[in-house]
Short mmCIF file of C-alpha atoms in Angstrom, two decimals:
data_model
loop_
_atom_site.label_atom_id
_atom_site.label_comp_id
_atom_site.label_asym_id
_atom_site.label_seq_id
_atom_site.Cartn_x
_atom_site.Cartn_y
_atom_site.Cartn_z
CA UNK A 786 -14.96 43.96 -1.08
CA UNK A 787 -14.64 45.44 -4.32
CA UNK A 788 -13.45 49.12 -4.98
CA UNK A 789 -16.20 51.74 -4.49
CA UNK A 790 -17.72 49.02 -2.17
CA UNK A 791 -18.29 50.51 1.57
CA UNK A 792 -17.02 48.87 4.85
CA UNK A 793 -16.84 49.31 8.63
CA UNK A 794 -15.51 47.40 11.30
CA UNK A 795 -18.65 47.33 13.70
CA UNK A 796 -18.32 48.00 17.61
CA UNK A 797 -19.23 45.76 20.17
CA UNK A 798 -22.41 48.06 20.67
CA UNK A 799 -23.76 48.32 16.90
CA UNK A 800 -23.59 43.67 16.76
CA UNK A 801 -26.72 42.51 15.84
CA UNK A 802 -28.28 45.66 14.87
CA UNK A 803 -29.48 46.27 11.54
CA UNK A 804 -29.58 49.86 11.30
CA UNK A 805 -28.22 51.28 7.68
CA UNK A 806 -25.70 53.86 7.87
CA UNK A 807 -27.30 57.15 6.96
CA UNK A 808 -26.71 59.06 4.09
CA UNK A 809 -23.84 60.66 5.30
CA UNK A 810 -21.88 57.27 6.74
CA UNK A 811 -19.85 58.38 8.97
CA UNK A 812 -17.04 55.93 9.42
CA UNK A 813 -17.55 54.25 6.67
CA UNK A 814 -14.77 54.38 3.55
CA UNK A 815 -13.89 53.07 0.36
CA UNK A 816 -11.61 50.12 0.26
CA UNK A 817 -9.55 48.40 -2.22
CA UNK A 818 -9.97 44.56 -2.38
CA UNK A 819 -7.48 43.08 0.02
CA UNK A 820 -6.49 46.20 1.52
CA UNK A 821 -7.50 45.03 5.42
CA UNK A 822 -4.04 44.65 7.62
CA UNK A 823 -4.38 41.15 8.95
CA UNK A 824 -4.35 42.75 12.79
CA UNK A 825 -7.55 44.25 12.02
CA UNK A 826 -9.48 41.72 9.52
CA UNK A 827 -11.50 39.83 12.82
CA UNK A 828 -14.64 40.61 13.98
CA UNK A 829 -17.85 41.75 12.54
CA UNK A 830 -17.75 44.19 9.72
CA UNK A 831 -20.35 45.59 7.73
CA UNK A 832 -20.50 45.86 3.48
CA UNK A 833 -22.87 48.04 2.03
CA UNK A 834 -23.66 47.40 -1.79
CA UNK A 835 -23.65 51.32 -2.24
CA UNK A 836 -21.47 52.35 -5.23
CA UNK A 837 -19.50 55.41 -3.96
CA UNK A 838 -20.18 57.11 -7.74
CA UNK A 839 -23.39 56.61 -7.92
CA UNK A 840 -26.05 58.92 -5.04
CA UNK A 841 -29.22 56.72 -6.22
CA UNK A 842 -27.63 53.24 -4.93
CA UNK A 843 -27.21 54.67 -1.59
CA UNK A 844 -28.57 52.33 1.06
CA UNK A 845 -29.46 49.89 -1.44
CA UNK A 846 -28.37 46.87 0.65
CA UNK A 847 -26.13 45.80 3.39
CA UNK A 848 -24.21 42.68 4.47
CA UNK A 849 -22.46 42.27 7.78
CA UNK A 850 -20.35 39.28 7.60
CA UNK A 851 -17.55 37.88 10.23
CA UNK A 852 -14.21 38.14 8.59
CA UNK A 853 -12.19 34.52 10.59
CA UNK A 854 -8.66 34.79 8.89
CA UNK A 855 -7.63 32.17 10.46
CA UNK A 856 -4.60 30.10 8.54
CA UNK A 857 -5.76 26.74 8.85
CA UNK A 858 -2.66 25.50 8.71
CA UNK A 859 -0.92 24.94 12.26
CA UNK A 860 1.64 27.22 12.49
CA UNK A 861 5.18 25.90 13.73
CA UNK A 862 6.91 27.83 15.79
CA UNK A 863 10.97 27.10 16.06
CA UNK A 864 12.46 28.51 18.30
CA UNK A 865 16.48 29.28 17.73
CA UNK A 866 18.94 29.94 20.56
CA UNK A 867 23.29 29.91 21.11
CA UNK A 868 26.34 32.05 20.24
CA UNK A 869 27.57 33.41 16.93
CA UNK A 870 26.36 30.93 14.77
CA UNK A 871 23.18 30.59 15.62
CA UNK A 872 23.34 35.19 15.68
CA UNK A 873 24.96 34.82 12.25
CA UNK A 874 27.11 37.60 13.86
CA UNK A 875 30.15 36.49 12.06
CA UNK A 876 31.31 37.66 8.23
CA UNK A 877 31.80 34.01 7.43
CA UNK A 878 27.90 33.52 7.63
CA UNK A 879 27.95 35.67 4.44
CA UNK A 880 26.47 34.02 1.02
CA UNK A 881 24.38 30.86 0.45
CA UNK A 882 20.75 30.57 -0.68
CA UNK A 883 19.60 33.74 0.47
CA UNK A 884 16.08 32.99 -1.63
CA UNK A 885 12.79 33.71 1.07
CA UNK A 886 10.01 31.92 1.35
CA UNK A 887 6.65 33.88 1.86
CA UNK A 888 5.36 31.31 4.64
CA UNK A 889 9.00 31.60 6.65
CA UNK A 890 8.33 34.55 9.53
CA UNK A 891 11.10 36.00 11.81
CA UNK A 892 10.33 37.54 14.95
CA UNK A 893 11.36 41.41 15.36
CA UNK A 894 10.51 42.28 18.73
CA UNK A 895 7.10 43.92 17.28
CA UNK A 896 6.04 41.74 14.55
CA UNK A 897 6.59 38.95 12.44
CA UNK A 898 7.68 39.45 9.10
CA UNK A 899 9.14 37.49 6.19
CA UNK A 900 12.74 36.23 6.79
CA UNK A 901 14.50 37.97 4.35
CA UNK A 902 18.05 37.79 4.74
CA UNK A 903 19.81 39.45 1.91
CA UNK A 904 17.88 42.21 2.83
CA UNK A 905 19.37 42.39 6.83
CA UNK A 906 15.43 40.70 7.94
CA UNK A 907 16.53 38.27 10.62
CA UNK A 908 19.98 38.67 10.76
CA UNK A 909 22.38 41.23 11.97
CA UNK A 910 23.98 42.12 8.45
CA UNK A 911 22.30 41.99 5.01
CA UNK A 912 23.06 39.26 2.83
CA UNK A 913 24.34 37.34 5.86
CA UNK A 914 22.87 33.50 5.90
CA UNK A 915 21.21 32.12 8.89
CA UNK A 916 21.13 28.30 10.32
CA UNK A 917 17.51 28.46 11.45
CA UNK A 918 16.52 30.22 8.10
CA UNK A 919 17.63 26.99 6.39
CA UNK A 920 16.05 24.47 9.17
CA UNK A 921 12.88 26.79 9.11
CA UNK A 922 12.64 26.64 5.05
CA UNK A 923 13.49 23.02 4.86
CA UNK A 924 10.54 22.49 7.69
CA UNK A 925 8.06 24.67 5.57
CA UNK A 926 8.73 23.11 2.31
CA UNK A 927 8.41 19.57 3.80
CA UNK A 928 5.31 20.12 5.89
CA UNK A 929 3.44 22.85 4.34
CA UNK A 930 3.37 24.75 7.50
CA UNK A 931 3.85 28.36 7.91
CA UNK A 932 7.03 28.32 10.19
CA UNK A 933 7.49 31.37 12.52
CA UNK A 934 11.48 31.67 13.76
CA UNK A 935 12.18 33.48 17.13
CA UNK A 936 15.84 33.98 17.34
CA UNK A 937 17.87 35.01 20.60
CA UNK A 938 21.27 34.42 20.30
CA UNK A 939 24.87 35.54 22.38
CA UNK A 940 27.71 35.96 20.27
CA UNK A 941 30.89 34.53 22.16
CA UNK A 942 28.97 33.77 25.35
CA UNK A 943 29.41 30.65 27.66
CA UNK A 944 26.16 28.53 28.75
CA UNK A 945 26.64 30.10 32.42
CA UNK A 946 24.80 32.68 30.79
CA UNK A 947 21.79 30.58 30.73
CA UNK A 948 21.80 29.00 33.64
CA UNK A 949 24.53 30.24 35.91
CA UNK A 950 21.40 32.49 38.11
CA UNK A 951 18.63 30.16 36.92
CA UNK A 952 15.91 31.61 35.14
CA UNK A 953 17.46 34.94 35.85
CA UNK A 954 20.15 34.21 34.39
CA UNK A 955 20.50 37.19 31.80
CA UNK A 956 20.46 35.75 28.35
CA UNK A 957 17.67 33.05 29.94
CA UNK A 958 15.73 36.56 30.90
CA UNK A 959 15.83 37.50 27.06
CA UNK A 960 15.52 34.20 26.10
CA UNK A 961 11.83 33.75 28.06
CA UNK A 962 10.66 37.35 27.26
CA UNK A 963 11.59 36.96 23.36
CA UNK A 964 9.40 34.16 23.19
CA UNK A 965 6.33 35.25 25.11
CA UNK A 966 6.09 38.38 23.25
CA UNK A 967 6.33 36.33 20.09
CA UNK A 968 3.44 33.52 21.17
CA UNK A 969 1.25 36.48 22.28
CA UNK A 970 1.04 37.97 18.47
CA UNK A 971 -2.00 37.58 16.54
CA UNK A 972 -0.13 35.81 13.97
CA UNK A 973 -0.13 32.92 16.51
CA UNK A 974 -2.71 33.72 18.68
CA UNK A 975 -5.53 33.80 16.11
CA UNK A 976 -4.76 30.24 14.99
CA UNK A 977 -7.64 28.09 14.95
CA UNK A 978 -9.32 30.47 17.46
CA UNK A 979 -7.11 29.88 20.11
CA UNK A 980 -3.95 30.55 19.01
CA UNK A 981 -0.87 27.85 19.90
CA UNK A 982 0.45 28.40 23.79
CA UNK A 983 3.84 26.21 23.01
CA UNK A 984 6.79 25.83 20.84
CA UNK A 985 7.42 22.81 18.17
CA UNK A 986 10.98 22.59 18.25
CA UNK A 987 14.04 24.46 20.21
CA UNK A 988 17.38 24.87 18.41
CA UNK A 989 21.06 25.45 19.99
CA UNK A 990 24.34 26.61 18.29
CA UNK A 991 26.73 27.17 21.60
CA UNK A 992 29.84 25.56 23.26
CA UNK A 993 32.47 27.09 21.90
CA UNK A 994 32.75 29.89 24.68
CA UNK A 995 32.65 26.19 27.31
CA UNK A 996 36.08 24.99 25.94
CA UNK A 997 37.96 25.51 28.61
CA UNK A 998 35.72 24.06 30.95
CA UNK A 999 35.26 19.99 31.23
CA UNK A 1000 32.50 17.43 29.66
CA UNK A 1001 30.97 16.53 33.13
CA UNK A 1002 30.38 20.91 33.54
CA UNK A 1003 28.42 21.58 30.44
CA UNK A 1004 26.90 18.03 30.96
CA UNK A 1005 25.27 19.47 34.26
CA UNK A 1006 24.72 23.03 32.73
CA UNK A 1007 23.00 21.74 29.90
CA UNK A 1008 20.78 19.53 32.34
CA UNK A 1009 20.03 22.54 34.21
CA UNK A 1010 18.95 24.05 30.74
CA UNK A 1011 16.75 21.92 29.98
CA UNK A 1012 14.68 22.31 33.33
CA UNK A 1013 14.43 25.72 32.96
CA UNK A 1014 12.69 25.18 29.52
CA UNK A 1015 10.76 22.35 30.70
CA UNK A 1016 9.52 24.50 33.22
CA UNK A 1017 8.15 26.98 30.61
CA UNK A 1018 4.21 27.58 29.72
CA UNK A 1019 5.33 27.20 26.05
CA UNK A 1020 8.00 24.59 26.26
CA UNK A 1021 7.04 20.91 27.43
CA UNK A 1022 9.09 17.90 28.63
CA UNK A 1023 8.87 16.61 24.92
CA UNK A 1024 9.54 19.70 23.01
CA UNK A 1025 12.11 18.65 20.49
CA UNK A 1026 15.84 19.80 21.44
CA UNK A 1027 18.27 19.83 18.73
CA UNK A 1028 21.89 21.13 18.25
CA UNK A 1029 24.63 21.53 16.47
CA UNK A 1030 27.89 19.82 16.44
CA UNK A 1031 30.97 22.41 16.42
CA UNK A 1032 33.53 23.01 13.45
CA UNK A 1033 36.22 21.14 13.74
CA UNK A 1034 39.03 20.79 13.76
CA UNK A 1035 39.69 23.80 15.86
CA UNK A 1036 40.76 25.08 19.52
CA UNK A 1037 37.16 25.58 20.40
CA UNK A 1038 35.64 22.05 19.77
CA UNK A 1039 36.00 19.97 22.74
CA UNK A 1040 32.32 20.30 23.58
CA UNK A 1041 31.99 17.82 20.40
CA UNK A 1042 32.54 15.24 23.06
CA UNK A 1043 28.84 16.05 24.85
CA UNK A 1044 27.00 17.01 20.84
CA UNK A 1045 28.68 13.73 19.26
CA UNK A 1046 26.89 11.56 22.26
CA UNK A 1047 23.68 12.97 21.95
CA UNK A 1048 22.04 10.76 19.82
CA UNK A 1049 23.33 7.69 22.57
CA UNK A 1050 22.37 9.82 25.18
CA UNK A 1051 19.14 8.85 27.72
CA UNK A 1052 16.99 11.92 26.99
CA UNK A 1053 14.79 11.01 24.03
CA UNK A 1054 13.78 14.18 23.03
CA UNK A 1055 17.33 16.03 22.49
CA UNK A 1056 19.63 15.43 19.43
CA UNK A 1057 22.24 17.11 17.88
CA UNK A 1058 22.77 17.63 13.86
CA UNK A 1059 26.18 17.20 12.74
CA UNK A 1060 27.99 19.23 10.71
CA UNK A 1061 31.29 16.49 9.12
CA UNK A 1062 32.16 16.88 6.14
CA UNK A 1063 31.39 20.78 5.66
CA UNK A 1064 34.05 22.91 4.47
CA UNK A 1065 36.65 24.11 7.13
CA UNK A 1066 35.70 27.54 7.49
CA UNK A 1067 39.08 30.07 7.04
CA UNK A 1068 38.74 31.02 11.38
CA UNK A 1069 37.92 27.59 12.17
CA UNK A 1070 35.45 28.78 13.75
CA UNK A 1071 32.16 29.72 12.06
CA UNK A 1072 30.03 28.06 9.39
CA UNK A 1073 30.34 29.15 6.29
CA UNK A 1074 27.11 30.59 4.62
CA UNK A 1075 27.58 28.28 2.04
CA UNK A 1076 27.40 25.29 4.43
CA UNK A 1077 24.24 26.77 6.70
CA UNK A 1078 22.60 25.67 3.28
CA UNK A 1079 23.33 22.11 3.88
CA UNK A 1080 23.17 22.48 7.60
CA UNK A 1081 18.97 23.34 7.18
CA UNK A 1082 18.05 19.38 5.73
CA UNK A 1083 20.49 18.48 8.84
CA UNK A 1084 18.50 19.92 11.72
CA UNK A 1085 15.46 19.24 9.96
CA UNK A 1086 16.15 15.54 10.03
CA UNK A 1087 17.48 15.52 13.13
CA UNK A 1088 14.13 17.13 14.15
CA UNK A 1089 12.70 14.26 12.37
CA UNK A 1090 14.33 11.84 13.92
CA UNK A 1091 12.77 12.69 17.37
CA UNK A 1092 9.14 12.14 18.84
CA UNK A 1093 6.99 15.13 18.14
CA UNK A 1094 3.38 15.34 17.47
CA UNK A 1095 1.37 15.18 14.12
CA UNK A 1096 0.36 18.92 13.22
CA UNK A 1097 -3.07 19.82 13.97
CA UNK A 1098 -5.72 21.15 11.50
CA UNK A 1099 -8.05 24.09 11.97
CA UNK A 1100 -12.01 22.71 11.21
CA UNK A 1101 -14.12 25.80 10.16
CA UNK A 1102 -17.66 26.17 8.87
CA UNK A 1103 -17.68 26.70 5.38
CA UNK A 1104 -19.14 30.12 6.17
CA UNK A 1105 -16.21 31.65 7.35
CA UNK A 1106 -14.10 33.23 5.11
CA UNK A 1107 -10.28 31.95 5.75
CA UNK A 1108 -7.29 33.06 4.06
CA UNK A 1109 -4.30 30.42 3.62
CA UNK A 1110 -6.46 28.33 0.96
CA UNK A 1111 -7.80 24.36 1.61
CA UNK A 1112 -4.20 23.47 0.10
CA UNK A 1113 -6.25 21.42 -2.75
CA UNK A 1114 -7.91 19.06 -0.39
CA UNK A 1115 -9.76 18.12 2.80
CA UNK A 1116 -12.44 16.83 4.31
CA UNK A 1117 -15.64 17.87 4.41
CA UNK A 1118 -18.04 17.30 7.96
CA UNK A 1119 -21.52 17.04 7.16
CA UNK A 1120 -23.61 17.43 10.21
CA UNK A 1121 -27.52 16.89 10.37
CA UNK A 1122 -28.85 18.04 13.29
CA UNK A 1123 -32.20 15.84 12.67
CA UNK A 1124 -30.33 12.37 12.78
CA UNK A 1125 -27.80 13.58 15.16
CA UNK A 1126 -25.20 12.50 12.22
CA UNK A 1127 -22.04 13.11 10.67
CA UNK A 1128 -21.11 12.13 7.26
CA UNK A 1129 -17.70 12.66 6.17
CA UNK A 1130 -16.70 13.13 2.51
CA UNK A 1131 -13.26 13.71 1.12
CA UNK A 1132 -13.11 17.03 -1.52
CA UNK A 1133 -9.93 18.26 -3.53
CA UNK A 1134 -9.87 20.27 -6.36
CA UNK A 1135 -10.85 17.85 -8.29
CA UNK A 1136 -14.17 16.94 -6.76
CA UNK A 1137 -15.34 19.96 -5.20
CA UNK A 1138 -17.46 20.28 -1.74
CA UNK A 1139 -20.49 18.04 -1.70
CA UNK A 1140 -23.63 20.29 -1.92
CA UNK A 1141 -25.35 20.42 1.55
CA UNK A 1142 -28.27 21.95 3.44
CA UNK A 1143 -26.92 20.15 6.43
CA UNK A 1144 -24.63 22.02 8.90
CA UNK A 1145 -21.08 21.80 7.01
CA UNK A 1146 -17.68 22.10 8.26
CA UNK A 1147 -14.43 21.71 6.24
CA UNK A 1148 -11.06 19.74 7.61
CA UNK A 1149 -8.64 20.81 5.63
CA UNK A 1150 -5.65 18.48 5.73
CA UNK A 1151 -2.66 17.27 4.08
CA UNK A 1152 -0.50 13.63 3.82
CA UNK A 1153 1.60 14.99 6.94
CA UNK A 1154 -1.84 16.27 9.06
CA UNK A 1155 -3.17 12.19 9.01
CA UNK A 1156 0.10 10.92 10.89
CA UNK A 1157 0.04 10.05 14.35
CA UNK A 1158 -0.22 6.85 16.65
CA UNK A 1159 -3.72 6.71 16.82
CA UNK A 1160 -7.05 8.13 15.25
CA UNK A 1161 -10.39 8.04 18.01
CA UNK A 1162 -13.75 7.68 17.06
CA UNK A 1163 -16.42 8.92 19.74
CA UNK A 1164 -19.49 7.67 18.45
CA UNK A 1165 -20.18 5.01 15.70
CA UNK A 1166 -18.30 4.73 12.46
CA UNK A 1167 -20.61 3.12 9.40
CA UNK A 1168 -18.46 2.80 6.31
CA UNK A 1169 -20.88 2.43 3.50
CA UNK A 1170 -17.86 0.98 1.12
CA UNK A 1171 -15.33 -0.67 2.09
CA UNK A 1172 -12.25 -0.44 4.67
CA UNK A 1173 -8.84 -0.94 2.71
CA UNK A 1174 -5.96 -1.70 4.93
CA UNK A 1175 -3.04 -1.42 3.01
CA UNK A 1176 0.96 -1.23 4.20
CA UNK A 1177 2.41 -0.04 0.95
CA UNK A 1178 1.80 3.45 1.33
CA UNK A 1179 3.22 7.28 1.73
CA UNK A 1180 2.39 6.74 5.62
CA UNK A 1181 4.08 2.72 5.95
CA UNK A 1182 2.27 2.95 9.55
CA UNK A 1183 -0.37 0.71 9.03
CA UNK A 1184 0.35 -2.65 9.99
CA UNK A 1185 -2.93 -4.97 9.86
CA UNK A 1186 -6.57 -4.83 11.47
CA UNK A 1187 -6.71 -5.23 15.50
CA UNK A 1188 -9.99 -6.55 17.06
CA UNK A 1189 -10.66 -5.94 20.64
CA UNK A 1190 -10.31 -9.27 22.83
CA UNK A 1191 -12.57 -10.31 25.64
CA UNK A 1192 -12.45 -13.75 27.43
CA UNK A 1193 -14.95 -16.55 26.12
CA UNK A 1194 -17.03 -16.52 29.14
CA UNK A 1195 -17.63 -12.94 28.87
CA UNK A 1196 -20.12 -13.88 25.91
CA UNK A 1197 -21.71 -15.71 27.54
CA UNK A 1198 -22.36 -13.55 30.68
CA UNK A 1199 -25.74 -11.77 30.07
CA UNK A 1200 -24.91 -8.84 32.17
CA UNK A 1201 -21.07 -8.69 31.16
CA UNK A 1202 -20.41 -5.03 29.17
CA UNK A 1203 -20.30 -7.31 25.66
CA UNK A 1204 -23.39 -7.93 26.03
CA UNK A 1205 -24.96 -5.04 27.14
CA UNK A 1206 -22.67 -2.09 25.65
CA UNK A 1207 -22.81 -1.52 21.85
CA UNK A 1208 -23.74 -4.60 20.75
CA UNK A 1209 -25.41 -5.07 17.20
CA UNK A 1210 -25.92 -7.58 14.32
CA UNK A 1211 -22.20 -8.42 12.49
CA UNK A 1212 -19.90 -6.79 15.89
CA UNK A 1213 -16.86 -8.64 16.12
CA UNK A 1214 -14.41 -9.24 18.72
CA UNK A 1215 -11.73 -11.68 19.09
CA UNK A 1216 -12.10 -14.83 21.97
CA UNK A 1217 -8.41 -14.73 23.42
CA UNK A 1218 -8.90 -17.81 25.56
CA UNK A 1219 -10.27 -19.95 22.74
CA UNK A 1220 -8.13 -18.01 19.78
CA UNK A 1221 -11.53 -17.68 17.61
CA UNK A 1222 -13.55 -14.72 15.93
CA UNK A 1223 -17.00 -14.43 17.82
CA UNK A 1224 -19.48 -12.60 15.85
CA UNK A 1225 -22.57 -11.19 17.32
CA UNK A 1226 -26.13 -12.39 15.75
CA UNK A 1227 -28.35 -9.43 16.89
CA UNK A 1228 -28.40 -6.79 19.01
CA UNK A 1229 -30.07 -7.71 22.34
CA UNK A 1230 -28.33 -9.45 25.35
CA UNK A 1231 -29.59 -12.36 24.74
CA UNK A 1232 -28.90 -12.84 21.32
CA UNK A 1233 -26.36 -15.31 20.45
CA UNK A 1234 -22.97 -14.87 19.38
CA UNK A 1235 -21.42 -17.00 16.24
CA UNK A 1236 -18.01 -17.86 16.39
CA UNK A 1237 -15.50 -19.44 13.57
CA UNK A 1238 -12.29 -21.35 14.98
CA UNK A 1239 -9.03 -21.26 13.04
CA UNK A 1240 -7.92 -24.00 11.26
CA UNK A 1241 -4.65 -23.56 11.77
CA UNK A 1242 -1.10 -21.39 12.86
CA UNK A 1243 1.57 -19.61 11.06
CA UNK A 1244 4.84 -19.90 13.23
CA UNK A 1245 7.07 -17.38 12.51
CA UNK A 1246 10.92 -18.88 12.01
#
């Protein structure tokens, strides 16, 4: 909307019905462009092209339009647990690079708001520096995601705390109610519709406080630990763990001998980030702000270096308005109803959308949004080109062309599902008994299948 341009938000009541506002307009106001709060920018609103200055353009025309500010980008939430230095409660945490990022969010307890801490946002005392404000901007700037931070940390407190009561345990209790308040914000909830109902990643600064107790105790409280997040709605058996090792030397390092294992440990999904060759902090104790710097490409490889999925991608019809931007390029769905069809066409800034009178959704992606194990096609998938299979590229995943095997003398069965199922002129699958490429000749049951025998064998030496 432009300034002197009139909008209302339109009640559940008043959807679908064209009425103009009268003259007076009750309810309606003057906005400034961008002026909605993000809270209240959903639903069904209601522009009217009537120019506040001017009485003879009143009820001119009227759009209503459905504001979807969704961010298409998945958000990731990180989660950040542990004593003092993951609370930053200590002076040494002072200093570093205390520069924000305007897609790095710290919960408040009400709201998420930029991480800002040189200005006290996120951390106990202003200009104080903050190890999962340095994982979550090295995250953000390698993946392009927005990343939200929920911090709940003890200062000085031993894991018992956690997991001495089970999930009443007190800091467990703050722990759990932290993070569902978070997930249940609109800044997460309204992603792609649905909002995200689980964490991406779960970091832990603590054992200093278990130094007097032995390797086989926290071994068995940190087990326990990890149940009682497993057993979360928003946490899942596979939900990335990673720690910290502890400054050393000091008096208050032993639990090195559970972090430094970690990585030879039998629990795939939990790693720790170590923190050698740091400077020795003056109280032997706690990081140095300085060193959180460092300690932010750490945790972020470690994170790296476990299994955790591909982010996901919000698709939306290109006639919803979305703020966050395509990021440059995408994909764009075109969809005729007619043909029952799809076509997909790629789009950056470069080439534009395709023009369409089709049904036409946009996939806005990104190099990191096309990794995963696998892609599924449901349906057919014509390639009017070419397919280029290529291992030298920013993914290195690809590793060759697989054709589905049957046995010979499933070709030649009539009824047999290769026959019968999908079958069409130029289908290929591979003969494992026979070690050939059988090649279909036409469509029907009936019709015969071609096949070409190799000539000969690599053997690998």
């Amino acid at each position: 909307a432009r300034p002197g341009r009139l909008i209302r938000k339109l009640g559940p009541a008043e959807i679908g019905v064209p009425t103009p506002p009268p003259g007076a307009r009750p309810g309606w106001a003057a906005i400034a462009a961008n002026s909605l709060p993000l809270e209240d920018a959903v639903g069904l609103f209601r522009i009217d092209s009537h120019n506040a200055l001017s009485e003879a353009q009143k009820g001119q025309a009227q759009i209503d339009i459905g504001l979807n500010p969704f961010d298409i980008r998945e958000p990731f939430v990180l989660v950040y647990a542990g004593q003092s230095n993951a609370a930053s409660s200590n002076e040494n945490a002072a200093g570093g690079d205390l520069t924000v990022d305007p897609d790095v969010y710290v919960w408040t307890g009400a709201a998420f708001v930029v991480f800002d801490p040189a200005n006290g946002v996120g951390v106990p005392v202003a200009g104080r520096n903050s190890l999962a404000f340095q994982w979550a901007k090295t995250q953000r700037k390698a993946e392009g995601r927005p990343v939200y931070v929920i911090i709940d940390a003890w200062p000085g407190e031993a894991i018992i705390n956690w997991v001495g009561d089970g999930i009443a345990s007190k800091n467990y209790v703050s722990l759990r109610a932290k993070v569902s308040a978070a997930l249940a914000h609109s800044a997460i909830t309204l992603w792609n519709g649905g909002g995200k109902t689980q964490i991406d990643a779960f970091g832990w600064s603590q054992g200093e406080s278990d130094n007097v107790n032995t390797l086989g105790y926290y071994i068995t409280a940190f087990a326990t630990l990890k149940t009682q997040l497993r057993g979360e709605t928003w946490f899942s058996t596979n939900t990335p763990i990673v720690c910290t090792t502890l400054v050393t030397p000091s008096g208050f390092d032993r639990r090195n001998d559970f972090f430094r294992n970690l990585v030879n440990g039998d629990d795939p999904y939990v790693i720790a980030a170590s923190g050698d060759g740091l400077t020795q902090p003056p109280d032997n104790l706690h990081w140095l702000g300085s060193d959180m710097n460092a300690f932010g490409p750490r945790l972020y490889a470690a994170f790296e270096a476990l299994p955790h999925p591909a982010a996901r991608n919000t698709v939306v019809n290109d006639g919803q308005i979305i703020r966050g931007g395509l990021d440059g390029q995408g994909w764009q769905i075109d969809y005729n109803t007619a043909a029952n069809q799809s076509v997909i066409y790629p789009f950056s800034d470069a080439t534009g959308l395709v023009a369409s009178s089709n049904i036409r959704y946009l996939w806005a992606t990104n190099e990191w949004a096309l990794q995963g194990a696998k892609v599924t096609i449901q349906g057919d998938l014509t390639v009017t080109e070419s397919i280029k299979i290529d291992n030298v590229n920013v993914f290195n995943t690809i590793r060759g062309l697989q054709i589905k095997n049957y046995f010979g003398s499933h070709f030649a069965d009539i009824e047999h599902e290769v026959n019968t199922v999908g079958k069409a002129e130029g289908v290929s699958y591979w003969d494992s008994i026979n070690d050939r490429l059988v090649v279909a000749k036409g469509p029907l049951p009936s019709d015969l299948w071609a096949f070409f025998t190799a000539s000969g064998s690599y053997t690998p030496a």
